[in-house]
Amino acid sequence: MCLMVNAIYPGSFDPVHNGHVDIAKRASVLFEKLIIGVYDVPSKELMFTTTERVNMFKEAVNSLPNVEVVPFEGLAPTFAQLVDADFIVRGLRAGYDFEYEFEMTHMWRNLVPELDVVCMMSALEYQFVYASRIKEVAKLGGNVDNLIPKNVSNAIKAKLKR
Ligand code: ADP
């Protein structure tokens, strides 16, 4: 059953990994349209540009017809209003995520009270998958191919060759 409402799933996705894709798949069943918002931040700490992060996520979810991937700047609740979304989707892993998402939800509600946050838990095998750890292990030559889409694995390898 579909609730006929839109939701955004915001994040930096540097890069997208299977935990993010798992959340996107689960949320795509709940909402009429899921708009993945890739945070457009020109940070030196990121491995990939905004365009690269958007394109990698697009390719990873191209089998999901009601999912769109776009860049966004600024506050997530403002982005939600801009694309006519009533909900913000976030993913939960075991450990720290709950406290962080709890605080963030209340800050967002302080800005846009009618907006609500839906937290979803990824599958057990992705509970300890973090983009930062994927990058760290890949840089040290470790194989993380079971945790990331194929296109992301190729992109990381190409980036590290340079
Ligand atoms: P990461 O934490 O991997 O660097 P982001 O900060 O871009 O990724 O995360 C965007 C959203 O996806 C956040 O709500 C985060 O909690 C969620 N998320 C990230 N990784 C996972 C995972 N393995 N399982 C479930 N949710 C996740």
XYZ file of C-alpha atoms and ligand atoms in Angstrom:
189
model
C 0.000 0.000 0.000
C 1.248 3.485 -0.829
C 0.552 6.503 1.391
C 0.560 8.891 -1.595
C 3.022 11.256 -0.028
C 6.520 12.338 -0.930
C 9.608 12.004 1.190
C 13.203 13.121 0.934
C 16.229 11.081 1.978
C 19.057 13.578 2.559
C 22.717 12.804 3.172
C 26.220 13.376 1.949
C 26.516 9.888 0.416
C 30.279 10.119 -0.067
C 29.981 7.565 -1.574
C 26.645 5.762 -1.584
C 26.955 2.264 -0.094
C 24.653 -0.729 0.272
C 23.272 0.544 3.605
C 22.009 3.714 1.861
C 20.591 1.695 -1.062
C 18.846 -0.622 1.403
C 17.161 2.368 3.105
C 16.183 3.864 -0.275
C 14.584 0.558 -1.330
C 12.629 0.257 1.916
C 11.446 3.888 1.759
C 10.455 3.589 -1.913
C 7.810 1.064 -0.846
C 6.341 3.458 1.725
C 6.151 6.669 -0.282
C 4.691 7.666 -3.598
C 7.915 9.434 -4.476
C 11.284 9.350 -2.737
C 13.665 12.171 -3.527
C 17.229 11.455 -2.514
C 18.946 14.742 -1.711
C 22.714 14.717 -2.061
C 24.116 17.447 0.136
C 25.954 19.901 -2.095
C 28.874 20.773 0.090
C 32.231 21.787 -1.388
C 34.110 20.156 1.457
C 37.749 19.253 1.086
C 37.101 16.189 3.207
C 34.861 14.544 0.633
C 36.232 11.991 -1.809
C 33.662 12.705 -4.546
C 32.180 15.855 -6.066
C 28.453 16.508 -5.769
C 27.896 15.498 -9.409
C 29.798 12.250 -8.897
C 27.828 11.455 -5.714
C 24.514 12.184 -7.451
C 25.401 10.058 -10.493
C 26.605 7.120 -8.411
C 23.382 7.077 -6.369
C 21.283 7.443 -9.551
C 22.922 4.391 -11.063
C 22.526 2.395 -7.848
C 18.747 2.980 -7.718
C 17.921 3.026 -11.429
C 15.629 0.010 -11.002
C 13.362 1.969 -8.621
C 10.930 4.018 -10.764
C 9.634 6.271 -7.958
C 13.096 7.331 -6.736
C 14.846 10.495 -7.908
C 18.331 11.691 -6.983
C 19.119 15.418 -6.937
C 21.655 17.713 -5.269
C 20.516 20.144 -2.576
C 22.035 23.041 -0.669
C 21.243 24.346 2.791
C 18.794 22.941 5.295
C 17.079 19.585 4.721
C 13.627 20.858 5.875
C 13.837 23.736 3.402
C 14.693 21.254 0.669
C 11.713 19.093 1.749
C 9.379 22.088 1.409
C 10.855 22.959 -1.956
C 10.067 19.523 -3.415
C 6.728 19.223 -1.641
C 7.754 16.401 0.705
C 5.977 15.763 4.031
C 8.583 13.408 5.462
C 12.321 13.124 5.838
C 13.697 9.583 5.741
C 16.807 8.749 7.728
C 18.594 5.475 8.287
C 19.490 3.915 11.606
C 22.441 1.712 12.395
C 23.161 0.072 15.727
C 24.962 2.455 18.061
C 25.255 6.209 17.632
C 22.670 6.974 14.953
C 19.624 7.140 17.217
C 20.965 9.931 19.455
C 22.124 11.935 16.443
C 18.869 11.514 14.509
C 16.823 12.276 17.635
C 18.596 15.618 18.117
C 18.428 16.423 14.418
C 14.701 15.661 14.238
C 13.960 18.119 17.034
C 16.075 20.808 15.413
C 14.289 20.278 12.091
C 10.891 20.310 13.845
C 11.881 23.581 15.453
C 12.247 24.984 11.931
C 9.263 23.296 10.255
C 6.901 21.829 12.894
C 4.628 20.018 10.439
C 7.478 18.014 8.950
C 8.070 14.529 10.353
C 11.051 12.196 10.265
C 10.787 8.503 9.479
C 13.763 6.448 10.646
C 14.291 3.058 9.077
C 16.740 0.343 10.047
C 18.883 -1.195 7.353
C 19.406 -4.952 7.043
C 21.652 -6.604 9.605
C 24.538 -7.029 7.150
C 24.702 -3.230 6.655
C 24.374 -2.213 10.290
C 28.062 -1.429 10.602
C 28.597 0.106 7.173
C 29.822 3.714 7.243
C 30.954 5.672 4.169
C 33.996 6.937 6.093
C 35.106 3.385 6.923
C 34.534 2.209 3.338
C 36.905 4.957 2.131
C 39.459 4.279 4.846
C 39.599 0.537 4.143
C 39.649 1.039 0.348
C 42.538 3.518 0.671
C 44.480 0.886 2.613
C 43.891 -1.662 -0.154
C 41.088 -3.646 1.523
C 38.243 -5.188 -0.456
C 34.828 -3.692 0.377
C 33.032 -4.830 -2.781
C 30.316 -6.675 -0.844
C 29.307 -3.394 0.849
C 29.043 -1.057 -2.145
C 27.393 -1.085 -5.590
C 29.644 -2.161 -8.492
C 29.706 1.335 -10.037
C 30.898 2.778 -6.704
C 33.629 0.170 -6.431
C 34.849 1.142 -9.912
C 34.684 4.853 -9.052
C 36.678 4.407 -5.827
C 39.339 2.383 -7.659
C 39.592 5.044 -10.383
C 39.837 7.817 -7.778
C 42.581 6.032 -5.838
C 44.624 5.343 -8.987
C 45.059 9.066 -9.603
P 27.394 7.836 6.266
O 26.928 7.938 7.694
O 27.554 6.409 5.780
O 28.581 8.700 5.987
P 25.431 9.839 5.426
O 25.906 10.671 6.535
O 25.407 10.411 4.081
O 26.242 8.451 5.344
O 24.007 9.235 5.828
C 22.771 9.649 5.338
C 21.715 8.866 6.083
O 21.877 7.457 5.856
C 21.745 9.031 7.610
O 20.413 8.984 8.088
C 22.491 7.804 8.081
O 22.160 7.463 9.401
C 21.971 6.780 7.089
N 22.865 5.649 6.955
C 24.161 5.674 6.596
N 24.660 4.432 6.556
C 23.661 3.587 6.929
C 23.562 2.153 7.102
N 24.595 1.363 6.931
N 22.363 1.669 7.496
C 21.316 2.498 7.697
N 21.345 3.828 7.561
C 22.500 4.366 7.175
